[in-house]
Coordinates of N, CA and C in Angstrom, one line a residue:
M1 N 27.2 -23.7 3.9 CA 25.9 -23.8 4.5 C 25.4 -22.4 4.9
I2 N 26.2 -21.5 5.4 CA 25.8 -20.1 5.7 C 25.3 -19.4 4.5
N3 N 25.9 -19.5 3.4 CA 25.4 -18.9 2.2 C 24.1 -19.4 1.8
E4 N 23.9 -20.7 1.9 CA 22.6 -21.3 1.5 C 21.5 -20.8 2.4
L5 N 21.8 -20.7 3.7 CA 20.8 -20.2 4.7 C 20.5 -18.7 4.5
L6 N 21.6 -18.0 4.3 CA 21.4 -16.5 4.0 C 20.5 -16.3 2.8
S7 N 20.6 -17.1 1.8 CA 19.8 -17.0 0.6 C 18.4 -17.4 0.9
N8 N 18.2 -18.6 1.6 CA 16.9 -19.2 1.8 C 16.1 -18.5 2.9
L9 N 16.7 -18.0 3.9 CA 16.0 -17.5 5.1 C 16.1 -16.0 5.2
Y10 N 17.2 -15.4 4.7 CA 17.4 -14.0 5.0 C 17.5 -13.1 3.8
S11 N 17.1 -13.6 2.6 CA 17.2 -12.9 1.4 C 18.6 -12.2 1.2
N12 N 19.6 -12.9 1.7 CA 21.0 -12.4 1.6 C 21.3 -11.2 2.4
N13 N 20.4 -10.9 3.3 CA 20.7 -9.8 4.3 C 21.1 -10.4 5.6
S14 N 22.4 -10.2 5.9 CA 23.0 -10.8 7.1 C 22.4 -10.2 8.4
P15 N 22.1 -11.1 9.4 CA 21.6 -10.6 10.6 C 22.6 -9.6 11.3
Y16 N 23.9 -9.7 10.9 CA 24.9 -8.9 11.5 C 24.8 -7.4 11.1
L17 N 24.0 -7.1 10.1 CA 23.8 -5.7 9.6 C 23.2 -4.9 10.7
S18 N 22.5 -5.5 11.7 CA 21.9 -4.7 12.8 C 22.8 -4.7 14.0
C19 N 24.0 -5.2 13.9 CA 24.9 -5.4 15.1 C 25.5 -4.1 15.5
E20 N 25.5 -3.9 16.8 CA 26.2 -2.7 17.4 C 27.2 -3.1 18.4
E21 N 28.4 -2.5 18.3 CA 29.5 -2.9 19.1 C 29.3 -2.6 20.6
K22 N 28.4 -1.7 20.9 CA 28.1 -1.4 22.3 C 27.5 -2.6 23.1
Y23 N 27.0 -3.6 22.4 CA 26.4 -4.7 23.0 C 27.4 -5.9 23.3
V24 N 28.6 -5.7 22.9 CA 29.6 -6.7 23.2 C 29.6 -7.0 24.7
D25 N 29.5 -8.3 25.1 CA 29.4 -8.7 26.5 C 30.1 -10.0 26.7
N26 N 31.3 -9.9 27.3 CA 32.1 -11.1 27.6 C 31.9 -11.6 29.0
G27 N 30.9 -11.2 29.7 CA 30.7 -11.5 31.1 C 29.9 -12.8 31.4
Y28 N 29.4 -13.5 30.4 CA 28.6 -14.6 30.7 C 29.4 -15.7 31.4
P29 N 29.0 -16.2 32.5 CA 29.9 -17.1 33.3 C 29.7 -18.6 33.1
H30 N 28.9 -19.0 32.1 CA 28.6 -20.4 32.0 C 28.9 -21.0 30.6
T31 N 30.0 -20.7 30.0 CA 30.4 -21.4 28.8 C 31.3 -22.5 29.2
N32 N 30.8 -23.7 29.1 CA 31.5 -24.9 29.6 C 32.2 -25.8 28.6
I33 N 32.0 -25.5 27.3 CA 32.5 -26.4 26.3 C 34.0 -26.4 26.4
L34 N 34.7 -27.6 26.1 CA 36.1 -27.8 26.5 C 37.0 -27.8 25.2
Y35 N 38.0 -27.0 25.2 CA 38.9 -26.9 24.1 C 39.6 -28.3 23.8
D36 N 40.0 -29.0 24.9 CA 40.7 -30.2 24.7 C 39.9 -31.3 24.1
L37 N 38.6 -31.3 24.5 CA 37.7 -32.3 23.9 C 37.3 -32.0 22.5
L38 N 37.1 -30.7 22.2 CA 36.8 -30.3 20.8 C 38.0 -30.6 19.9
Q39 N 39.2 -30.4 20.4 CA 40.4 -30.7 19.6 C 40.4 -32.1 19.1
I40 N 40.1 -33.0 20.1 CA 40.2 -34.5 19.8 C 39.0 -34.8 18.8
L41 N 37.8 -34.3 19.1 CA 36.7 -34.6 18.2 C 36.9 -34.1 16.8
F42 N 37.3 -32.9 16.7 CA 37.4 -32.3 15.3 C 38.6 -32.9 14.5
T43 N 39.6 -33.4 15.3 CA 40.7 -34.0 14.6 C 40.4 -35.4 14.1
N44 N 39.5 -36.2 14.9 CA 39.2 -37.5 14.5 C 37.9 -37.7 13.8
L45 N 37.0 -36.8 13.9 CA 35.7 -36.9 13.2 C 35.5 -35.6 12.5
E46 N 35.8 -35.5 11.3 CA 35.8 -34.3 10.5 C 34.4 -33.6 10.5
P47 N 34.2 -32.4 11.0 CA 32.9 -31.8 11.0 C 32.6 -31.1 9.6
T48 N 31.4 -31.4 9.1 CA 30.9 -30.8 7.9 C 30.4 -29.4 8.2
Y49 N 29.3 -29.4 9.0 CA 28.9 -28.1 9.7 C 28.3 -28.5 11.0
I50 N 28.3 -27.5 11.9 CA 27.9 -27.7 13.3 C 26.6 -26.9 13.6
V51 N 25.6 -27.6 14.2 CA 24.5 -26.9 14.7 C 24.5 -26.8 16.2
E52 N 24.4 -25.6 16.8 CA 24.3 -25.5 18.2 C 22.9 -25.0 18.6
C53 N 22.3 -25.8 19.5 CA 20.9 -25.4 20.0 C 21.1 -24.9 21.4
G54 N 20.8 -23.7 21.6 CA 21.0 -23.0 22.9 C 22.3 -22.3 22.9
S55 N 22.4 -21.0 22.4 CA 23.6 -20.3 22.2 C 23.9 -19.2 23.2
M56 N 22.8 -18.7 23.8 CA 22.9 -17.6 24.7 C 23.7 -16.4 24.1
L57 N 24.9 -16.1 24.7 CA 25.7 -15.0 24.1 C 26.8 -15.4 23.2
G58 N 26.8 -16.6 22.8 CA 27.7 -17.1 21.7 C 29.0 -17.7 22.2
G59 N 29.2 -17.8 23.5 CA 30.5 -18.2 24.1 C 30.9 -19.6 23.6
S60 N 30.0 -20.6 23.6 CA 30.4 -21.9 23.1 C 30.6 -21.9 21.6
A61 N 29.8 -21.2 20.8 CA 30.0 -21.1 19.4 C 31.3 -20.5 19.0
I62 N 31.7 -19.4 19.8 CA 33.0 -18.8 19.5 C 34.1 -19.7 19.9
R63 N 34.0 -20.5 20.9 CA 35.0 -21.4 21.3 C 35.2 -22.5 20.3
M64 N 34.1 -23.0 19.7 CA 34.2 -24.0 18.7 C 34.8 -23.4 17.4
A65 N 34.4 -22.1 17.1 CA 35.0 -21.5 15.9 C 36.5 -21.2 16.1
E66 N 36.9 -20.9 17.3 CA 38.3 -20.7 17.6 C 39.1 -22.0 17.4
T67 N 38.5 -23.1 17.9 CA 39.2 -24.4 17.7 C 39.3 -24.8 16.3
L68 N 38.2 -24.6 15.5 CA 38.2 -24.9 14.1 C 39.3 -24.1 13.4
K69 N 39.3 -22.8 13.7 CA 40.3 -21.9 13.0 C 41.7 -22.4 13.3
K70 N 42.0 -22.8 14.6 CA 43.3 -23.2 15.0 C 43.7 -24.5 14.2
N71 N 42.7 -25.3 13.8 CA 43.0 -26.5 13.1 C 42.8 -26.3 11.6
N72 N 42.7 -25.1 11.1 CA 42.6 -24.8 9.7 C 41.4 -25.4 9.0
K73 N 40.3 -25.5 9.8 CA 39.1 -26.1 9.2 C 38.1 -24.9 8.9
S74 N 37.4 -25.1 7.8 CA 36.5 -24.1 7.3 C 35.1 -24.3 7.7
T75 N 34.9 -25.2 8.7 CA 33.6 -25.6 9.1 C 32.8 -24.4 9.7
E76 N 31.5 -24.3 9.3 CA 30.6 -23.2 9.8 C 29.7 -23.7 10.9
I77 N 29.2 -22.8 11.6 CA 28.3 -23.1 12.8 C 27.0 -22.3 12.7
I78 N 25.9 -23.1 12.8 CA 24.6 -22.5 12.8 C 24.0 -22.5 14.3
C79 N 23.6 -21.4 14.8 CA 23.2 -21.3 16.2 C 21.7 -21.1 16.2
I80 N 21.0 -22.1 16.8 CA 19.5 -22.0 16.9 C 19.2 -21.6 18.4
D81 N 18.5 -20.5 18.5 CA 18.1 -20.0 19.9 C 17.1 -18.9 19.7
P82 N 16.0 -18.9 20.6 CA 15.1 -17.8 20.5 C 15.7 -16.5 21.2
F83 N 16.8 -16.7 21.9 CA 17.5 -15.6 22.6 C 16.5 -14.8 23.5
T84 N 15.7 -15.6 24.2 CA 14.7 -14.9 25.1 C 14.9 -15.3 26.6
G85 N 15.9 -16.2 26.9 CA 16.1 -16.6 28.3 C 15.2 -17.7 28.8
D86 N 15.5 -18.2 29.9 CA 14.7 -19.3 30.5 C 14.0 -18.7 31.8
V87 N 13.4 -19.6 32.5 CA 12.6 -19.2 33.7 C 13.6 -18.6 34.8
N88 N 14.7 -19.2 35.0 CA 15.7 -18.6 36.0 C 16.1 -17.2 35.6
M89 N 16.4 -17.0 34.3 CA 16.9 -15.7 33.9 C 15.9 -14.6 34.1
W90 N 14.6 -14.9 33.8 CA 13.5 -14.0 34.1 C 13.3 -13.8 35.6
D91 N 13.4 -14.8 36.3 CA 13.2 -14.7 37.8 C 14.3 -13.9 38.4
W92 N 15.5 -14.0 37.9 CA 16.7 -13.3 38.6 C 16.9 -11.9 38.0
E93 N 16.2 -11.5 37.0 CA 16.6 -10.3 36.3 C 16.6 -9.1 37.2
K94 N 15.6 -9.0 38.1 CA 15.5 -7.7 38.9 C 16.7 -7.5 39.8
N95 N 17.2 -8.6 40.4 CA 18.3 -8.4 41.3 C 19.7 -8.9 40.8
G96 N 19.7 -9.3 39.6 CA 21.0 -9.8 39.0 C 21.2 -11.2 39.0
G97 N 20.6 -12.0 39.9 CA 20.8 -13.4 39.9 C 21.8 -13.9 40.9
T98 N 21.3 -14.9 41.7 CA 22.1 -15.4 42.8 C 23.4 -16.0 42.3
G99 N 24.6 -15.6 42.9 CA 25.8 -16.2 42.6 C 26.5 -15.6 41.4
N100 N 25.9 -14.6 40.7 CA 26.5 -14.0 39.5 C 27.0 -12.6 39.7
G101 N 27.1 -12.2 41.0 CA 27.7 -10.9 41.3 C 26.9 -9.8 40.7
G102 N 25.6 -10.0 40.6 CA 24.7 -8.9 40.0 C 24.7 -8.9 38.5
W103 N 25.4 -9.9 37.9 CA 25.3 -9.9 36.4 C 23.9 -10.3 35.9
R104 N 23.4 -9.6 35.0 CA 22.0 -9.8 34.5 C 22.0 -10.5 33.2
F105 N 21.3 -11.6 33.1 CA 21.2 -12.4 31.9 C 20.5 -11.7 30.8
L106 N 19.3 -11.1 31.1 CA 18.4 -10.6 30.1 C 18.8 -9.2 29.6
R107 N 19.2 -8.3 30.6 CA 19.4 -6.9 30.3 C 18.3 -6.3 29.5
L108 N 17.1 -6.3 30.0 CA 15.9 -5.9 29.3 C 16.0 -4.5 28.8
E109 N 15.5 -4.2 27.7 CA 15.4 -2.9 27.1 C 13.9 -2.7 26.7
N110 N 13.1 -1.9 27.4 CA 11.7 -1.8 27.2 C 11.0 -3.1 27.2
G111 N 11.4 -3.9 28.1 CA 10.8 -5.2 28.3 C 11.3 -6.3 27.4
I112 N 12.2 -6.1 26.6 CA 12.7 -7.1 25.6 C 14.2 -7.5 25.9
P113 N 14.5 -8.8 26.0 CA 15.8 -9.2 26.3 C 16.8 -8.7 25.2
T114 N 18.0 -8.4 25.6 CA 19.0 -8.0 24.6 C 20.0 -9.1 24.3
I115 N 19.6 -10.3 24.7 CA 20.5 -11.5 24.5 C 20.9 -11.6 23.0
Y116 N 20.0 -11.4 22.1 CA 20.3 -11.6 20.6 C 21.3 -10.5 20.2
K117 N 21.1 -9.3 20.6 CA 22.0 -8.2 20.2 C 23.4 -8.4 20.8
R118 N 23.5 -9.0 22.0 CA 24.8 -9.3 22.6 C 25.5 -10.5 21.9
F119 N 24.7 -11.5 21.5 CA 25.2 -12.6 20.7 C 25.8 -12.1 19.4
L120 N 25.1 -11.3 18.7 CA 25.6 -10.8 17.4 C 26.9 -10.0 17.6
A121 N 26.9 -9.1 18.6 CA 28.1 -8.3 18.8 C 29.3 -9.2 19.2
N122 N 29.0 -10.1 20.1 CA 30.1 -11.0 20.5 C 30.7 -11.8 19.4
C123 N 29.9 -12.3 18.5 CA 30.4 -13.1 17.4 C 31.1 -12.3 16.3
K124 N 30.5 -11.1 16.0 CA 31.1 -10.2 15.0 C 32.4 -9.7 15.5
Y125 N 32.5 -9.2 16.7 CA 33.7 -8.6 17.1 C 34.7 -9.5 17.7
S126 N 34.4 -10.8 17.6 CA 35.4 -11.9 17.9 C 36.0 -12.3 16.5
G127 N 35.4 -11.8 15.4 CA 36.0 -12.1 14.1 C 35.3 -13.3 13.4
F128 N 34.1 -13.7 13.9 CA 33.5 -14.9 13.3 C 32.1 -14.6 12.6
E129 N 32.0 -13.4 12.2 CA 30.7 -13.0 11.5 C 30.4 -13.9 10.3
N130 N 31.5 -14.4 9.6 CA 31.3 -15.2 8.4 C 31.3 -16.7 8.7
K131 N 31.5 -17.1 10.0 CA 31.5 -18.5 10.4 C 30.4 -18.9 11.3
I132 N 29.7 -18.0 11.9 CA 28.6 -18.3 12.8 C 27.3 -17.5 12.4
L133 N 26.2 -18.3 12.1 CA 25.0 -17.7 11.7 C 23.9 -18.1 12.6
P134 N 23.1 -17.1 13.2 CA 22.0 -17.5 14.1 C 20.7 -17.7 13.3
I135 N 19.9 -18.6 13.9 CA 18.5 -18.8 13.5 C 17.7 -18.5 14.8
N136 N 16.9 -17.4 14.7 CA 16.3 -16.9 15.9 C 15.0 -17.7 16.1
A137 N 15.1 -18.9 16.7 CA 14.0 -19.8 16.9 C 14.3 -20.8 18.0
T138 N 13.3 -21.5 18.4 CA 13.5 -22.6 19.4 C 14.2 -23.8 18.8
T139 N 14.7 -24.7 19.6 CA 15.3 -25.9 19.1 C 14.3 -26.6 18.2
S140 N 13.1 -26.8 18.6 CA 12.1 -27.6 17.9 C 11.9 -26.9 16.5
V141 N 11.7 -25.6 16.5 CA 11.4 -24.9 15.2 C 12.6 -25.0 14.3
G142 N 13.8 -24.7 14.9 CA 15.0 -24.6 14.1 C 15.4 -25.9 13.5
I143 N 15.4 -27.0 14.3 CA 15.8 -28.3 13.8 C 14.8 -28.8 12.7
K144 N 13.5 -28.6 12.9 CA 12.6 -29.0 11.9 C 12.7 -28.2 10.6
L145 N 13.1 -26.9 10.8 CA 13.3 -26.0 9.6 C 14.4 -26.5 8.8
L146 N 15.6 -26.9 9.4 CA 16.7 -27.4 8.7 C 16.3 -28.7 7.9
Q147 N 15.5 -29.6 8.6 CA 15.1 -30.8 7.9 C 14.2 -30.5 6.7
R148 N 13.3 -29.5 6.9 CA 12.4 -29.2 5.8 C 13.2 -28.6 4.6
L149 N 14.1 -27.7 4.9 CA 14.9 -27.1 3.8 C 15.7 -28.1 3.1
F150 N 16.2 -29.1 3.8 CA 16.9 -30.2 3.2 C 16.0 -31.1 2.3
S151 N 14.8 -31.4 2.8 CA 13.9 -32.2 2.0 C 13.4 -31.5 0.8
Q152 N 13.5 -30.2 0.8 CA 13.1 -29.4 -0.4 C 14.3 -29.0 -1.3
N153 N 15.4 -29.6 -0.9 CA 16.7 -29.4 -1.7 C 17.1 -27.9 -1.7
R154 N 16.7 -27.2 -0.6 CA 17.1 -25.8 -0.5 C 18.4 -25.6 0.3
I155 N 18.8 -26.6 1.0 CA 20.1 -26.7 1.6 C 20.7 -28.1 1.2
S156 N 22.0 -28.2 1.1 CA 22.6 -29.3 0.5 C 22.9 -30.5 1.4
Q157 N 22.9 -30.2 2.8 CA 23.2 -31.3 3.7 C 22.7 -31.0 5.1
L158 N 22.6 -32.0 5.9 CA 22.3 -31.9 7.3 C 23.6 -32.0 8.1
P159 N 23.6 -31.5 9.3 CA 24.8 -31.5 10.1 C 25.3 -32.9 10.6
N160 N 26.6 -33.0 10.8 CA 27.1 -34.2 11.4 C 27.6 -33.9 12.9
Y161 N 27.4 -32.7 13.4 CA 27.6 -32.3 14.8 C 26.4 -31.5 15.2
I162 N 25.8 -31.8 16.3 CA 24.9 -31.0 17.0 C 25.2 -30.8 18.5
Y163 N 25.4 -29.6 18.9 CA 25.7 -29.3 20.3 C 24.4 -28.8 21.0
L164 N 23.9 -29.6 21.9 CA 22.6 -29.3 22.6 C 22.8 -28.7 23.9
D165 N 22.4 -27.5 24.1 CA 22.6 -26.8 25.4 C 21.4 -25.9 25.6
S166 N 20.2 -26.5 25.5 CA 19.0 -25.7 25.4 C 18.1 -25.7 26.6
A167 N 17.1 -26.6 26.6 CA 16.0 -26.5 27.6 C 16.4 -26.7 29.0
H168 N 17.2 -27.8 29.3 CA 17.5 -28.1 30.7 C 16.3 -28.4 31.6
E169 N 15.2 -28.8 30.9 CA 14.0 -29.1 31.7 C 13.7 -30.6 31.4
K170 N 13.2 -31.3 32.5 CA 12.8 -32.7 32.3 C 11.8 -32.9 31.2
D171 N 11.9 -33.9 30.5 CA 11.1 -34.3 29.4 C 11.3 -33.4 28.1
E172 N 11.4 -32.1 28.3 CA 11.7 -31.2 27.2 C 13.1 -31.5 26.6
T173 N 14.0 -31.8 27.5 CA 15.3 -32.2 27.0 C 15.3 -33.5 26.2
F174 N 14.4 -34.4 26.6 CA 14.3 -35.7 25.9 C 13.7 -35.4 24.5
I175 N 12.8 -34.5 24.4 CA 12.2 -34.2 23.1 C 13.2 -33.6 22.2
E176 N 14.0 -32.7 22.8 CA 15.1 -32.0 22.0 C 16.1 -33.1 21.5
L177 N 16.5 -34.0 22.4 CA 17.4 -35.0 22.0 C 16.9 -35.8 20.8
S178 N 15.6 -36.2 20.9 CA 15.0 -37.0 19.8 C 15.0 -36.2 18.5
L179 N 14.7 -34.9 18.5 CA 14.7 -34.1 17.3 C 16.1 -33.9 16.7
C180 N 17.0 -33.7 17.6 CA 18.4 -33.5 17.1 C 19.0 -34.7 16.6
W181 N 18.7 -35.9 17.2 CA 19.2 -37.2 16.7 C 18.7 -37.5 15.3
D182 N 17.4 -37.2 15.1 CA 16.8 -37.4 13.8 C 17.4 -36.5 12.7
C183 N 17.9 -35.3 13.1 CA 18.4 -34.4 12.2 C 19.9 -34.7 11.8
L184 N 20.6 -35.4 12.6 CA 22.0 -35.8 12.4 C 22.1 -36.8 11.2
V185 N 23.2 -36.6 10.4 CA 23.5 -37.6 9.4 C 24.1 -38.8 10.1
N186 N 24.3 -39.9 9.4 CA 25.0 -41.1 9.9 C 26.4 -40.7 10.3
N187 N 27.0 -41.4 11.3 CA 28.3 -41.1 11.8 C 28.4 -39.7 12.3
G188 N 27.3 -39.2 12.9 CA 27.2 -37.9 13.5 C 27.4 -38.0 15.0
I189 N 27.5 -36.8 15.6 CA 27.8 -36.6 17.0 C 26.7 -35.7 17.6
L190 N 26.0 -36.1 18.6 CA 25.1 -35.3 19.4 C 25.8 -35.1 20.8
F191 N 26.1 -33.9 21.2 CA 26.8 -33.7 22.4 C 26.3 -32.4 23.2
G192 N 26.7 -32.3 24.4 CA 26.2 -31.2 25.3 C 26.9 -31.2 26.6
D193 N 26.5 -30.3 27.5 CA 27.2 -30.3 28.8 C 26.1 -30.3 29.9
D194 N 26.5 -29.8 31.1 CA 25.5 -29.8 32.2 C 25.0 -31.1 32.7
W195 N 25.9 -32.1 32.7 CA 25.6 -33.4 33.2 C 25.2 -33.4 34.6
N196 N 25.6 -32.4 35.3 CA 25.3 -32.2 36.8 C 23.9 -31.8 37.0
W197 N 23.2 -31.3 35.9 CA 21.8 -31.0 36.0 C 21.0 -32.2 36.0
K198 N 20.2 -32.5 37.0 CA 19.4 -33.7 37.1 C 18.5 -33.9 35.9
A199 N 17.8 -32.9 35.4 CA 16.9 -33.0 34.3 C 17.7 -33.4 33.0
V200 N 18.8 -32.8 32.8 CA 19.6 -33.2 31.6 C 20.2 -34.6 31.7
R201 N 20.8 -34.9 32.9 CA 21.4 -36.3 33.0 C 20.3 -37.4 32.9
E202 N 19.2 -37.2 33.5 CA 18.2 -38.3 33.5 C 17.6 -38.4 32.0
D203 N 17.4 -37.3 31.4 CA 16.8 -37.4 30.0 C 17.9 -37.9 29.0
V204 N 19.2 -37.6 29.2 CA 20.2 -38.2 28.3 C 20.3 -39.7 28.5
I205 N 20.2 -40.1 29.7 CA 20.2 -41.6 30.0 C 19.0 -42.2 29.4
K206 N 17.9 -41.6 29.7 CA 16.6 -42.2 29.2 C 16.6 -42.3 27.6
F207 N 17.1 -41.2 27.0 CA 17.2 -41.3 25.5 C 18.2 -42.3 25.0
S208 N 19.3 -42.4 25.7 CA 20.4 -43.3 25.3 C 19.9 -44.8 25.3
N209 N 18.9 -45.1 26.1 CA 18.3 -46.4 26.1 C 17.5 -46.7 24.9
T210 N 17.1 -45.7 24.2 CA 16.3 -45.9 23.0 C 17.1 -46.0 21.7
I211 N 18.5 -45.7 21.8 CA 19.3 -45.7 20.6 C 20.5 -46.7 20.8
K212 N 20.3 -47.7 21.6 CA 21.4 -48.7 21.7 C 21.8 -49.3 20.4
D213 N 20.8 -49.6 19.5 CA 21.1 -50.3 18.3 C 21.5 -49.3 17.2
K214 N 21.5 -48.0 17.5 CA 21.8 -46.9 16.5 C 23.1 -46.2 16.9
T215 N 23.8 -46.7 17.9 CA 25.0 -46.1 18.4 C 26.3 -46.6 17.6
D216 N 27.1 -45.6 17.4 CA 28.4 -46.0 16.7 C 29.4 -46.3 17.8
Y217 N 29.5 -47.6 18.2 CA 30.3 -48.0 19.3 C 31.8 -47.9 18.9
E218 N 32.1 -48.0 17.7 CA 33.5 -47.9 17.3 C 34.1 -46.6 17.6
N219 N 33.4 -45.5 17.2 CA 33.9 -44.2 17.5 C 33.8 -43.8 19.0
L220 N 32.7 -44.3 19.6 CA 32.6 -44.1 21.1 C 33.8 -44.6 21.8
H221 N 34.2 -45.8 21.5 CA 35.4 -46.4 22.2 C 36.7 -45.8 21.8
K222 N 36.8 -45.4 20.5 CA 38.0 -44.7 20.0 C 38.2 -43.4 20.8
I223 N 37.2 -42.6 20.8 CA 37.3 -41.3 21.5 C 37.6 -41.5 23.0
N224 N 36.9 -42.5 23.6 CA 37.1 -42.8 25.0 C 38.6 -43.1 25.3
T225 N 39.3 -43.8 24.4 CA 40.7 -44.1 24.6 C 41.6 -42.9 24.4
L226 N 41.1 -41.9 23.7 CA 42.0 -40.8 23.4 C 41.8 -39.7 24.5
V227 N 40.8 -39.7 25.3 CA 40.5 -38.6 26.2 C 40.8 -39.2 27.6
S228 N 41.9 -38.7 28.2 CA 42.2 -39.1 29.6 C 41.2 -38.7 30.6
G229 N 40.7 -39.6 31.4 CA 39.8 -39.2 32.5 C 38.3 -39.3 32.0
S230 N 38.1 -39.8 30.8 CA 36.7 -40.0 30.3 C 36.2 -41.3 30.8
Q231 N 34.8 -41.5 30.6 CA 34.2 -42.8 31.0 C 33.0 -43.0 30.1
I232 N 32.6 -44.2 30.0 CA 31.3 -44.6 29.3 C 30.2 -44.9 30.3
I233 N 29.1 -44.2 30.2 CA 28.0 -44.4 31.1 C 26.9 -45.1 30.3
N234 N 26.2 -46.0 31.0 CA 25.0 -46.7 30.5 C 25.3 -47.4 29.2
G235 N 26.6 -47.7 28.9 CA 26.9 -48.5 27.7 C 27.2 -47.7 26.5
N236 N 26.6 -46.5 26.3 CA 26.7 -45.8 25.1 C 26.8 -44.3 25.2
I237 N 27.0 -43.8 26.4 CA 27.2 -42.3 26.7 C 28.7 -42.1 27.0
F238 N 29.3 -41.3 26.2 CA 30.7 -40.8 26.6 C 30.5 -39.6 27.5
L239 N 31.3 -39.6 28.6 CA 31.3 -38.6 29.6 C 32.6 -38.1 30.0
Y240 N 32.8 -36.7 30.0 CA 34.1 -36.2 30.3 C 33.9 -34.8 30.9
N241 N 34.2 -34.6 32.2 CA 34.1 -33.3 32.8 C 32.8 -32.5 32.5
G242 N 31.7 -33.3 32.7 CA 30.4 -32.7 32.5 C 29.9 -32.7 31.1
Q243 N 30.8 -33.0 30.1 CA 30.4 -33.1 28.7 C 30.0 -34.5 28.3
W244 N 28.8 -34.6 27.7 CA 28.3 -35.9 27.3 C 28.3 -36.0 25.8
I245 N 28.5 -37.2 25.2 CA 28.4 -37.4 23.8 C 27.7 -38.6 23.4
L246 N 26.8 -38.6 22.4 CA 26.2 -39.7 21.8 C 26.7 -39.8 20.4
F247 N 27.1 -41.0 20.0 CA 27.6 -41.3 18.6 C 26.6 -42.0 17.8
K248 N 26.3 -41.5 16.7 CA 25.3 -42.1 15.8 C 25.9 -42.8 14.6
K249 N 25.6 -44.1 14.5 CA 26.2 -44.9 13.4 C 25.4 -44.7 12.1

């Protein structure tokens, strides 16, 4: 998939050509994706390729790539993000951000966030330059782009895993859920974290009510039996330590 996108979007010029090691930043405090859950998912539901919407500095993508490598899987990851930060990040930039010890999300240079530069550096110098490819766009633009490229036979397939960690805003999250669900192939997985965020939780529940007849209950219950401490919410949402999953049949 990465080679197809490099050809169709980047004229075979890798975004990593602009990468500088000085931007490596391992200080981002909010990578919540769980190794143990990924291990069970990837073992039981073979990933073709993974799309992540909302990548920030690449922590979750790197963690997925590490888990895939550990399991000898060649699966690639496409990261969709405008890399420009959200309202909180801009609000907190001047003083570092409450509760983050002065850590700055944006690290502006001449008024421009350096999130993208830090993402590239983190992925490259973690050894995953050939496994993780960014698309510098919003979730809406990036997901629609993949669907268009597929409809034009410019890429060979759509993803069977989408990790959504983007808007975190009421109603906007619902829109993103709808877009991502439509992009998934059958027997796919739409998952994310931050269940403790009210906007995320309410929109996931609201969206789950619209897909009751499109849910893969067999895999939902299978994974629920394999993960100790998990539960099923609202009949079709898998929940474990703040991570939620929707299974598409």
